[in-house]
Amino acid sequence: VKVAFAQDMKKATNDFEKAQKKLTKAIAKRDRELSSKALEDLASALQLYRESGRLTGPDGGGDIPSVDEIRRSACRVQGRTFEQKIKDRDS
């Protein structure tokens, strides 16, 4: 069975894995900027995956945290600069 959105989901999965590797390296180096960028990439890939797989909205997703919840969690760890950067970028 082939579904049209499987390719997009696979790409998002690969992007997520790359961002995880970047985050691991950034944490090892204790680099806040690289960590912040990696978290942004993780959030974007996760959102693309959810949208492609139709996992958002009232019928899908369930208890999966939203990208905004992930960003808020990152803000608690890194301070408010991450959240402000995302808001500036998205506006």
Short mmCIF file of N, CA and C in Angstrom, two decimals:
data_model
loop_
_atom_site.label_atom_id
_atom_site.label_comp_id
_atom_site.label_asym_id
_atom_site.label_seq_id
_atom_site.Cartn_x
_atom_site.Cartn_y
_atom_site.Cartn_z
N VAL A 1 0.85 -1.17 0.00
CA VAL A 1 0.00 0.00 0.00
C VAL A 1 0.89 1.23 0.00
N LYS A 2 0.66 2.08 -0.96
CA LYS A 2 1.40 3.34 -1.02
C LYS A 2 0.47 4.47 -0.63
N VAL A 3 0.96 5.33 0.21
CA VAL A 3 0.20 6.52 0.58
C VAL A 3 1.02 7.74 0.21
N ALA A 4 0.33 8.77 -0.20
CA ALA A 4 1.00 9.97 -0.72
C ALA A 4 1.86 10.67 0.34
N PHE A 5 1.44 10.61 1.58
CA PHE A 5 2.15 11.38 2.61
C PHE A 5 3.30 10.61 3.25
N ALA A 6 3.52 9.37 2.87
CA ALA A 6 4.59 8.56 3.48
C ALA A 6 5.97 9.16 3.21
N GLN A 7 6.17 9.69 2.00
CA GLN A 7 7.47 10.29 1.68
C GLN A 7 7.74 11.50 2.56
N ASP A 8 6.74 12.34 2.76
CA ASP A 8 6.91 13.52 3.61
C ASP A 8 7.20 13.11 5.05
N MET A 9 6.52 12.07 5.51
CA MET A 9 6.75 11.60 6.86
C MET A 9 8.16 11.02 7.01
N LYS A 10 8.62 10.30 5.99
CA LYS A 10 9.98 9.74 6.02
C LYS A 10 11.02 10.85 6.04
N LYS A 11 10.81 11.89 5.23
CA LYS A 11 11.74 13.03 5.22
C LYS A 11 11.76 13.71 6.58
N ALA A 12 10.59 13.90 7.17
CA ALA A 12 10.53 14.53 8.49
C ALA A 12 11.23 13.66 9.53
N THR A 13 11.11 12.35 9.40
CA THR A 13 11.79 11.44 10.31
C THR A 13 13.30 11.58 10.18
N ASN A 14 13.78 11.63 8.96
CA ASN A 14 15.23 11.79 8.73
C ASN A 14 15.72 13.13 9.27
N ASP A 15 14.94 14.19 9.05
CA ASP A 15 15.31 15.51 9.56
C ASP A 15 15.34 15.50 11.09
N PHE A 16 14.39 14.82 11.70
CA PHE A 16 14.33 14.72 13.16
C PHE A 16 15.57 14.01 13.69
N GLU A 17 15.96 12.91 13.04
CA GLU A 17 17.14 12.16 13.48
C GLU A 17 18.41 13.00 13.35
N LYS A 18 18.52 13.76 12.27
CA LYS A 18 19.68 14.64 12.09
C LYS A 18 19.72 15.70 13.19
N ALA A 19 18.56 16.27 13.51
CA ALA A 19 18.50 17.29 14.55
C ALA A 19 18.85 16.70 15.91
N GLN A 20 18.45 15.45 16.16
CA GLN A 20 18.81 14.79 17.42
C GLN A 20 20.32 14.66 17.54
N LYS A 21 20.98 14.29 16.45
CA LYS A 21 22.44 14.17 16.46
C LYS A 21 23.10 15.52 16.72
N LYS A 22 22.54 16.57 16.08
CA LYS A 22 23.06 17.92 16.31
C LYS A 22 22.90 18.32 17.77
N LEU A 23 21.74 18.00 18.34
CA LEU A 23 21.47 18.34 19.74
C LEU A 23 22.43 17.60 20.66
N THR A 24 22.69 16.35 20.39
CA THR A 24 23.62 15.57 21.21
C THR A 24 25.01 16.20 21.19
N LYS A 25 25.46 16.60 20.01
CA LYS A 25 26.78 17.25 19.89
C LYS A 25 26.79 18.60 20.60
N ALA A 26 25.71 19.36 20.45
CA ALA A 26 25.63 20.68 21.09
C ALA A 26 25.63 20.55 22.61
N ILE A 27 24.94 19.55 23.11
CA ILE A 27 24.92 19.33 24.56
C ILE A 27 26.31 18.95 25.05
N ALA A 28 26.99 18.10 24.31
CA ALA A 28 28.34 17.69 24.70
C ALA A 28 29.28 18.89 24.74
N LYS A 29 29.09 19.83 23.81
CA LYS A 29 29.92 21.04 23.76
C LYS A 29 29.41 22.13 24.71
N ARG A 30 28.21 21.92 25.25
CA ARG A 30 27.54 22.91 26.12
C ARG A 30 27.35 24.25 25.38
N ASP A 31 26.93 24.13 24.14
CA ASP A 31 26.72 25.30 23.29
C ASP A 31 25.23 25.62 23.25
N ARG A 32 24.87 26.74 23.84
CA ARG A 32 23.45 27.12 23.92
C ARG A 32 22.85 27.44 22.56
N GLU A 33 23.60 28.14 21.73
CA GLU A 33 23.07 28.54 20.42
C GLU A 33 22.82 27.32 19.53
N LEU A 34 23.78 26.40 19.50
CA LEU A 34 23.60 25.19 18.69
C LEU A 34 22.46 24.34 19.26
N SER A 35 22.34 24.30 20.58
CA SER A 35 21.25 23.55 21.20
C SER A 35 19.91 24.15 20.81
N SER A 36 19.82 25.46 20.85
CA SER A 36 18.59 26.14 20.50
C SER A 36 18.21 25.87 19.05
N LYS A 37 19.19 25.94 18.16
CA LYS A 37 18.95 25.67 16.73
C LYS A 37 18.50 24.22 16.54
N ALA A 38 19.14 23.29 17.23
CA ALA A 38 18.77 21.88 17.11
C ALA A 38 17.35 21.66 17.62
N LEU A 39 16.97 22.32 18.70
CA LEU A 39 15.61 22.19 19.22
C LEU A 39 14.59 22.77 18.24
N GLU A 40 14.95 23.86 17.59
CA GLU A 40 14.07 24.43 16.57
C GLU A 40 13.87 23.43 15.42
N ASP A 41 14.98 22.81 15.00
CA ASP A 41 14.90 21.82 13.92
C ASP A 41 14.06 20.61 14.34
N LEU A 42 14.22 20.17 15.59
CA LEU A 42 13.41 19.07 16.11
C LEU A 42 11.92 19.43 16.08
N ALA A 43 11.61 20.62 16.55
CA ALA A 43 10.22 21.06 16.60
C ALA A 43 9.62 21.15 15.19
N SER A 44 10.38 21.68 14.25
CA SER A 44 9.89 21.82 12.88
C SER A 44 9.66 20.45 12.23
N ALA A 45 10.61 19.54 12.43
CA ALA A 45 10.47 18.20 11.84
C ALA A 45 9.29 17.46 12.45
N LEU A 46 9.12 17.61 13.76
CA LEU A 46 8.01 16.94 14.43
C LEU A 46 6.67 17.50 13.95
N GLN A 47 6.60 18.80 13.77
CA GLN A 47 5.36 19.41 13.30
C GLN A 47 5.05 18.97 11.87
N LEU A 48 6.06 18.92 11.02
CA LEU A 48 5.87 18.45 9.64
C LEU A 48 5.39 17.00 9.63
N TYR A 49 5.97 16.17 10.47
CA TYR A 49 5.57 14.77 10.57
C TYR A 49 4.10 14.65 10.98
N ARG A 50 3.72 15.42 11.98
CA ARG A 50 2.33 15.38 12.47
C ARG A 50 1.35 15.85 11.41
N GLU A 51 1.71 16.94 10.72
CA GLU A 51 0.81 17.47 9.70
C GLU A 51 0.72 16.51 8.51
N SER A 52 1.84 15.94 8.11
CA SER A 52 1.84 15.01 6.98
C SER A 52 1.03 13.76 7.29
N GLY A 53 1.17 13.25 8.49
CA GLY A 53 0.46 12.04 8.88
C GLY A 53 -0.93 12.28 9.42
N ARG A 54 -1.36 13.53 9.35
CA ARG A 54 -2.68 13.93 9.84
C ARG A 54 -2.87 13.53 11.31
N LEU A 55 -1.84 13.83 12.10
CA LEU A 55 -1.86 13.51 13.53
C LEU A 55 -2.18 14.71 14.39
N THR A 56 -2.62 15.78 13.79
CA THR A 56 -3.00 16.97 14.55
C THR A 56 -4.52 17.10 14.51
N GLY A 57 -5.05 17.89 15.37
CA GLY A 57 -6.48 18.12 15.39
C GLY A 57 -7.19 17.24 16.40
N PRO A 58 -8.49 17.36 16.47
CA PRO A 58 -9.25 16.66 17.50
C PRO A 58 -9.26 15.14 17.35
N ASP A 59 -9.10 14.62 16.14
CA ASP A 59 -9.14 13.18 15.94
C ASP A 59 -7.77 12.51 16.04
N GLY A 60 -6.73 13.29 16.05
CA GLY A 60 -5.39 12.70 16.08
C GLY A 60 -4.52 13.36 17.12
N GLY A 61 -3.43 12.73 17.42
CA GLY A 61 -2.47 13.34 18.33
C GLY A 61 -2.62 12.89 19.75
N GLY A 62 -3.80 12.98 20.29
CA GLY A 62 -4.02 12.56 21.66
C GLY A 62 -3.15 13.32 22.64
N ASP A 63 -2.33 12.60 23.36
CA ASP A 63 -1.49 13.20 24.40
C ASP A 63 -0.11 13.60 23.90
N ILE A 64 0.09 13.61 22.60
CA ILE A 64 1.38 14.02 22.06
C ILE A 64 1.54 15.52 22.31
N PRO A 65 2.65 15.95 22.92
CA PRO A 65 2.81 17.38 23.19
C PRO A 65 2.90 18.18 21.89
N SER A 66 2.35 19.37 21.92
CA SER A 66 2.41 20.22 20.74
C SER A 66 3.80 20.84 20.62
N VAL A 67 4.07 21.42 19.47
CA VAL A 67 5.35 22.09 19.27
C VAL A 67 5.50 23.24 20.27
N ASP A 68 4.40 23.95 20.54
CA ASP A 68 4.47 25.04 21.51
C ASP A 68 4.81 24.54 22.90
N GLU A 69 4.28 23.39 23.28
CA GLU A 69 4.61 22.81 24.59
C GLU A 69 6.09 22.42 24.64
N ILE A 70 6.60 21.89 23.55
CA ILE A 70 8.02 21.55 23.49
C ILE A 70 8.86 22.82 23.60
N ARG A 71 8.44 23.86 22.91
CA ARG A 71 9.18 25.13 22.98
C ARG A 71 9.16 25.70 24.39
N ARG A 72 8.01 25.64 25.06
CA ARG A 72 7.93 26.14 26.43
C ARG A 72 8.86 25.35 27.35
N SER A 73 8.93 24.05 27.14
CA SER A 73 9.83 23.23 27.94
C SER A 73 11.28 23.64 27.70
N ALA A 74 11.61 23.90 26.45
CA ALA A 74 12.97 24.33 26.13
C ALA A 74 13.25 25.69 26.76
N CYS A 75 12.25 26.55 26.82
CA CYS A 75 12.42 27.87 27.41
C CYS A 75 12.75 27.76 28.89
N ARG A 76 12.12 26.81 29.56
CA ARG A 76 12.39 26.64 30.99
C ARG A 76 13.84 26.26 31.22
N VAL A 77 14.40 25.51 30.30
CA VAL A 77 15.78 25.06 30.43
C VAL A 77 16.76 26.15 29.98
N GLN A 78 16.44 26.81 28.87
CA GLN A 78 17.38 27.75 28.26
C GLN A 78 17.10 29.21 28.59
N GLY A 79 16.02 29.50 29.20
CA GLY A 79 15.64 30.90 29.39
C GLY A 79 14.69 31.31 28.29
N ARG A 80 14.21 32.51 28.31
CA ARG A 80 13.18 32.97 27.39
C ARG A 80 13.69 33.32 26.01
N THR A 81 14.97 33.33 25.76
CA THR A 81 15.48 33.74 24.45
C THR A 81 14.99 32.83 23.34
N PHE A 82 14.88 31.54 23.61
CA PHE A 82 14.44 30.59 22.59
C PHE A 82 13.01 30.90 22.15
N GLU A 83 12.11 31.09 23.12
CA GLU A 83 10.71 31.36 22.80
C GLU A 83 10.57 32.68 22.04
N GLN A 84 11.29 33.70 22.46
CA GLN A 84 11.21 34.99 21.79
C GLN A 84 11.73 34.89 20.36
N LYS A 85 12.79 34.13 20.16
CA LYS A 85 13.36 33.96 18.83
C LYS A 85 12.34 33.30 17.90
N ILE A 86 11.63 32.31 18.39
CA ILE A 86 10.62 31.61 17.59
C ILE A 86 9.47 32.56 17.26
N LYS A 87 9.01 33.32 18.26
CA LYS A 87 7.91 34.26 18.01
C LYS A 87 8.30 35.30 16.98
N ASP A 88 9.54 35.81 17.08
CA ASP A 88 10.02 36.79 16.11
C ASP A 88 10.08 36.18 14.71
N ARG A 89 10.55 34.93 14.64
CA ARG A 89 10.67 34.26 13.35
C ARG A 89 9.29 34.02 12.72
N ASP A 90 8.33 33.61 13.52
CA ASP A 90 7.02 33.24 13.02
C ASP A 90 6.11 34.43 12.73
N SER A 91 6.45 35.58 13.25
CA SER A 91 5.56 36.74 13.04
C SER A 91 5.90 37.50 11.79
#
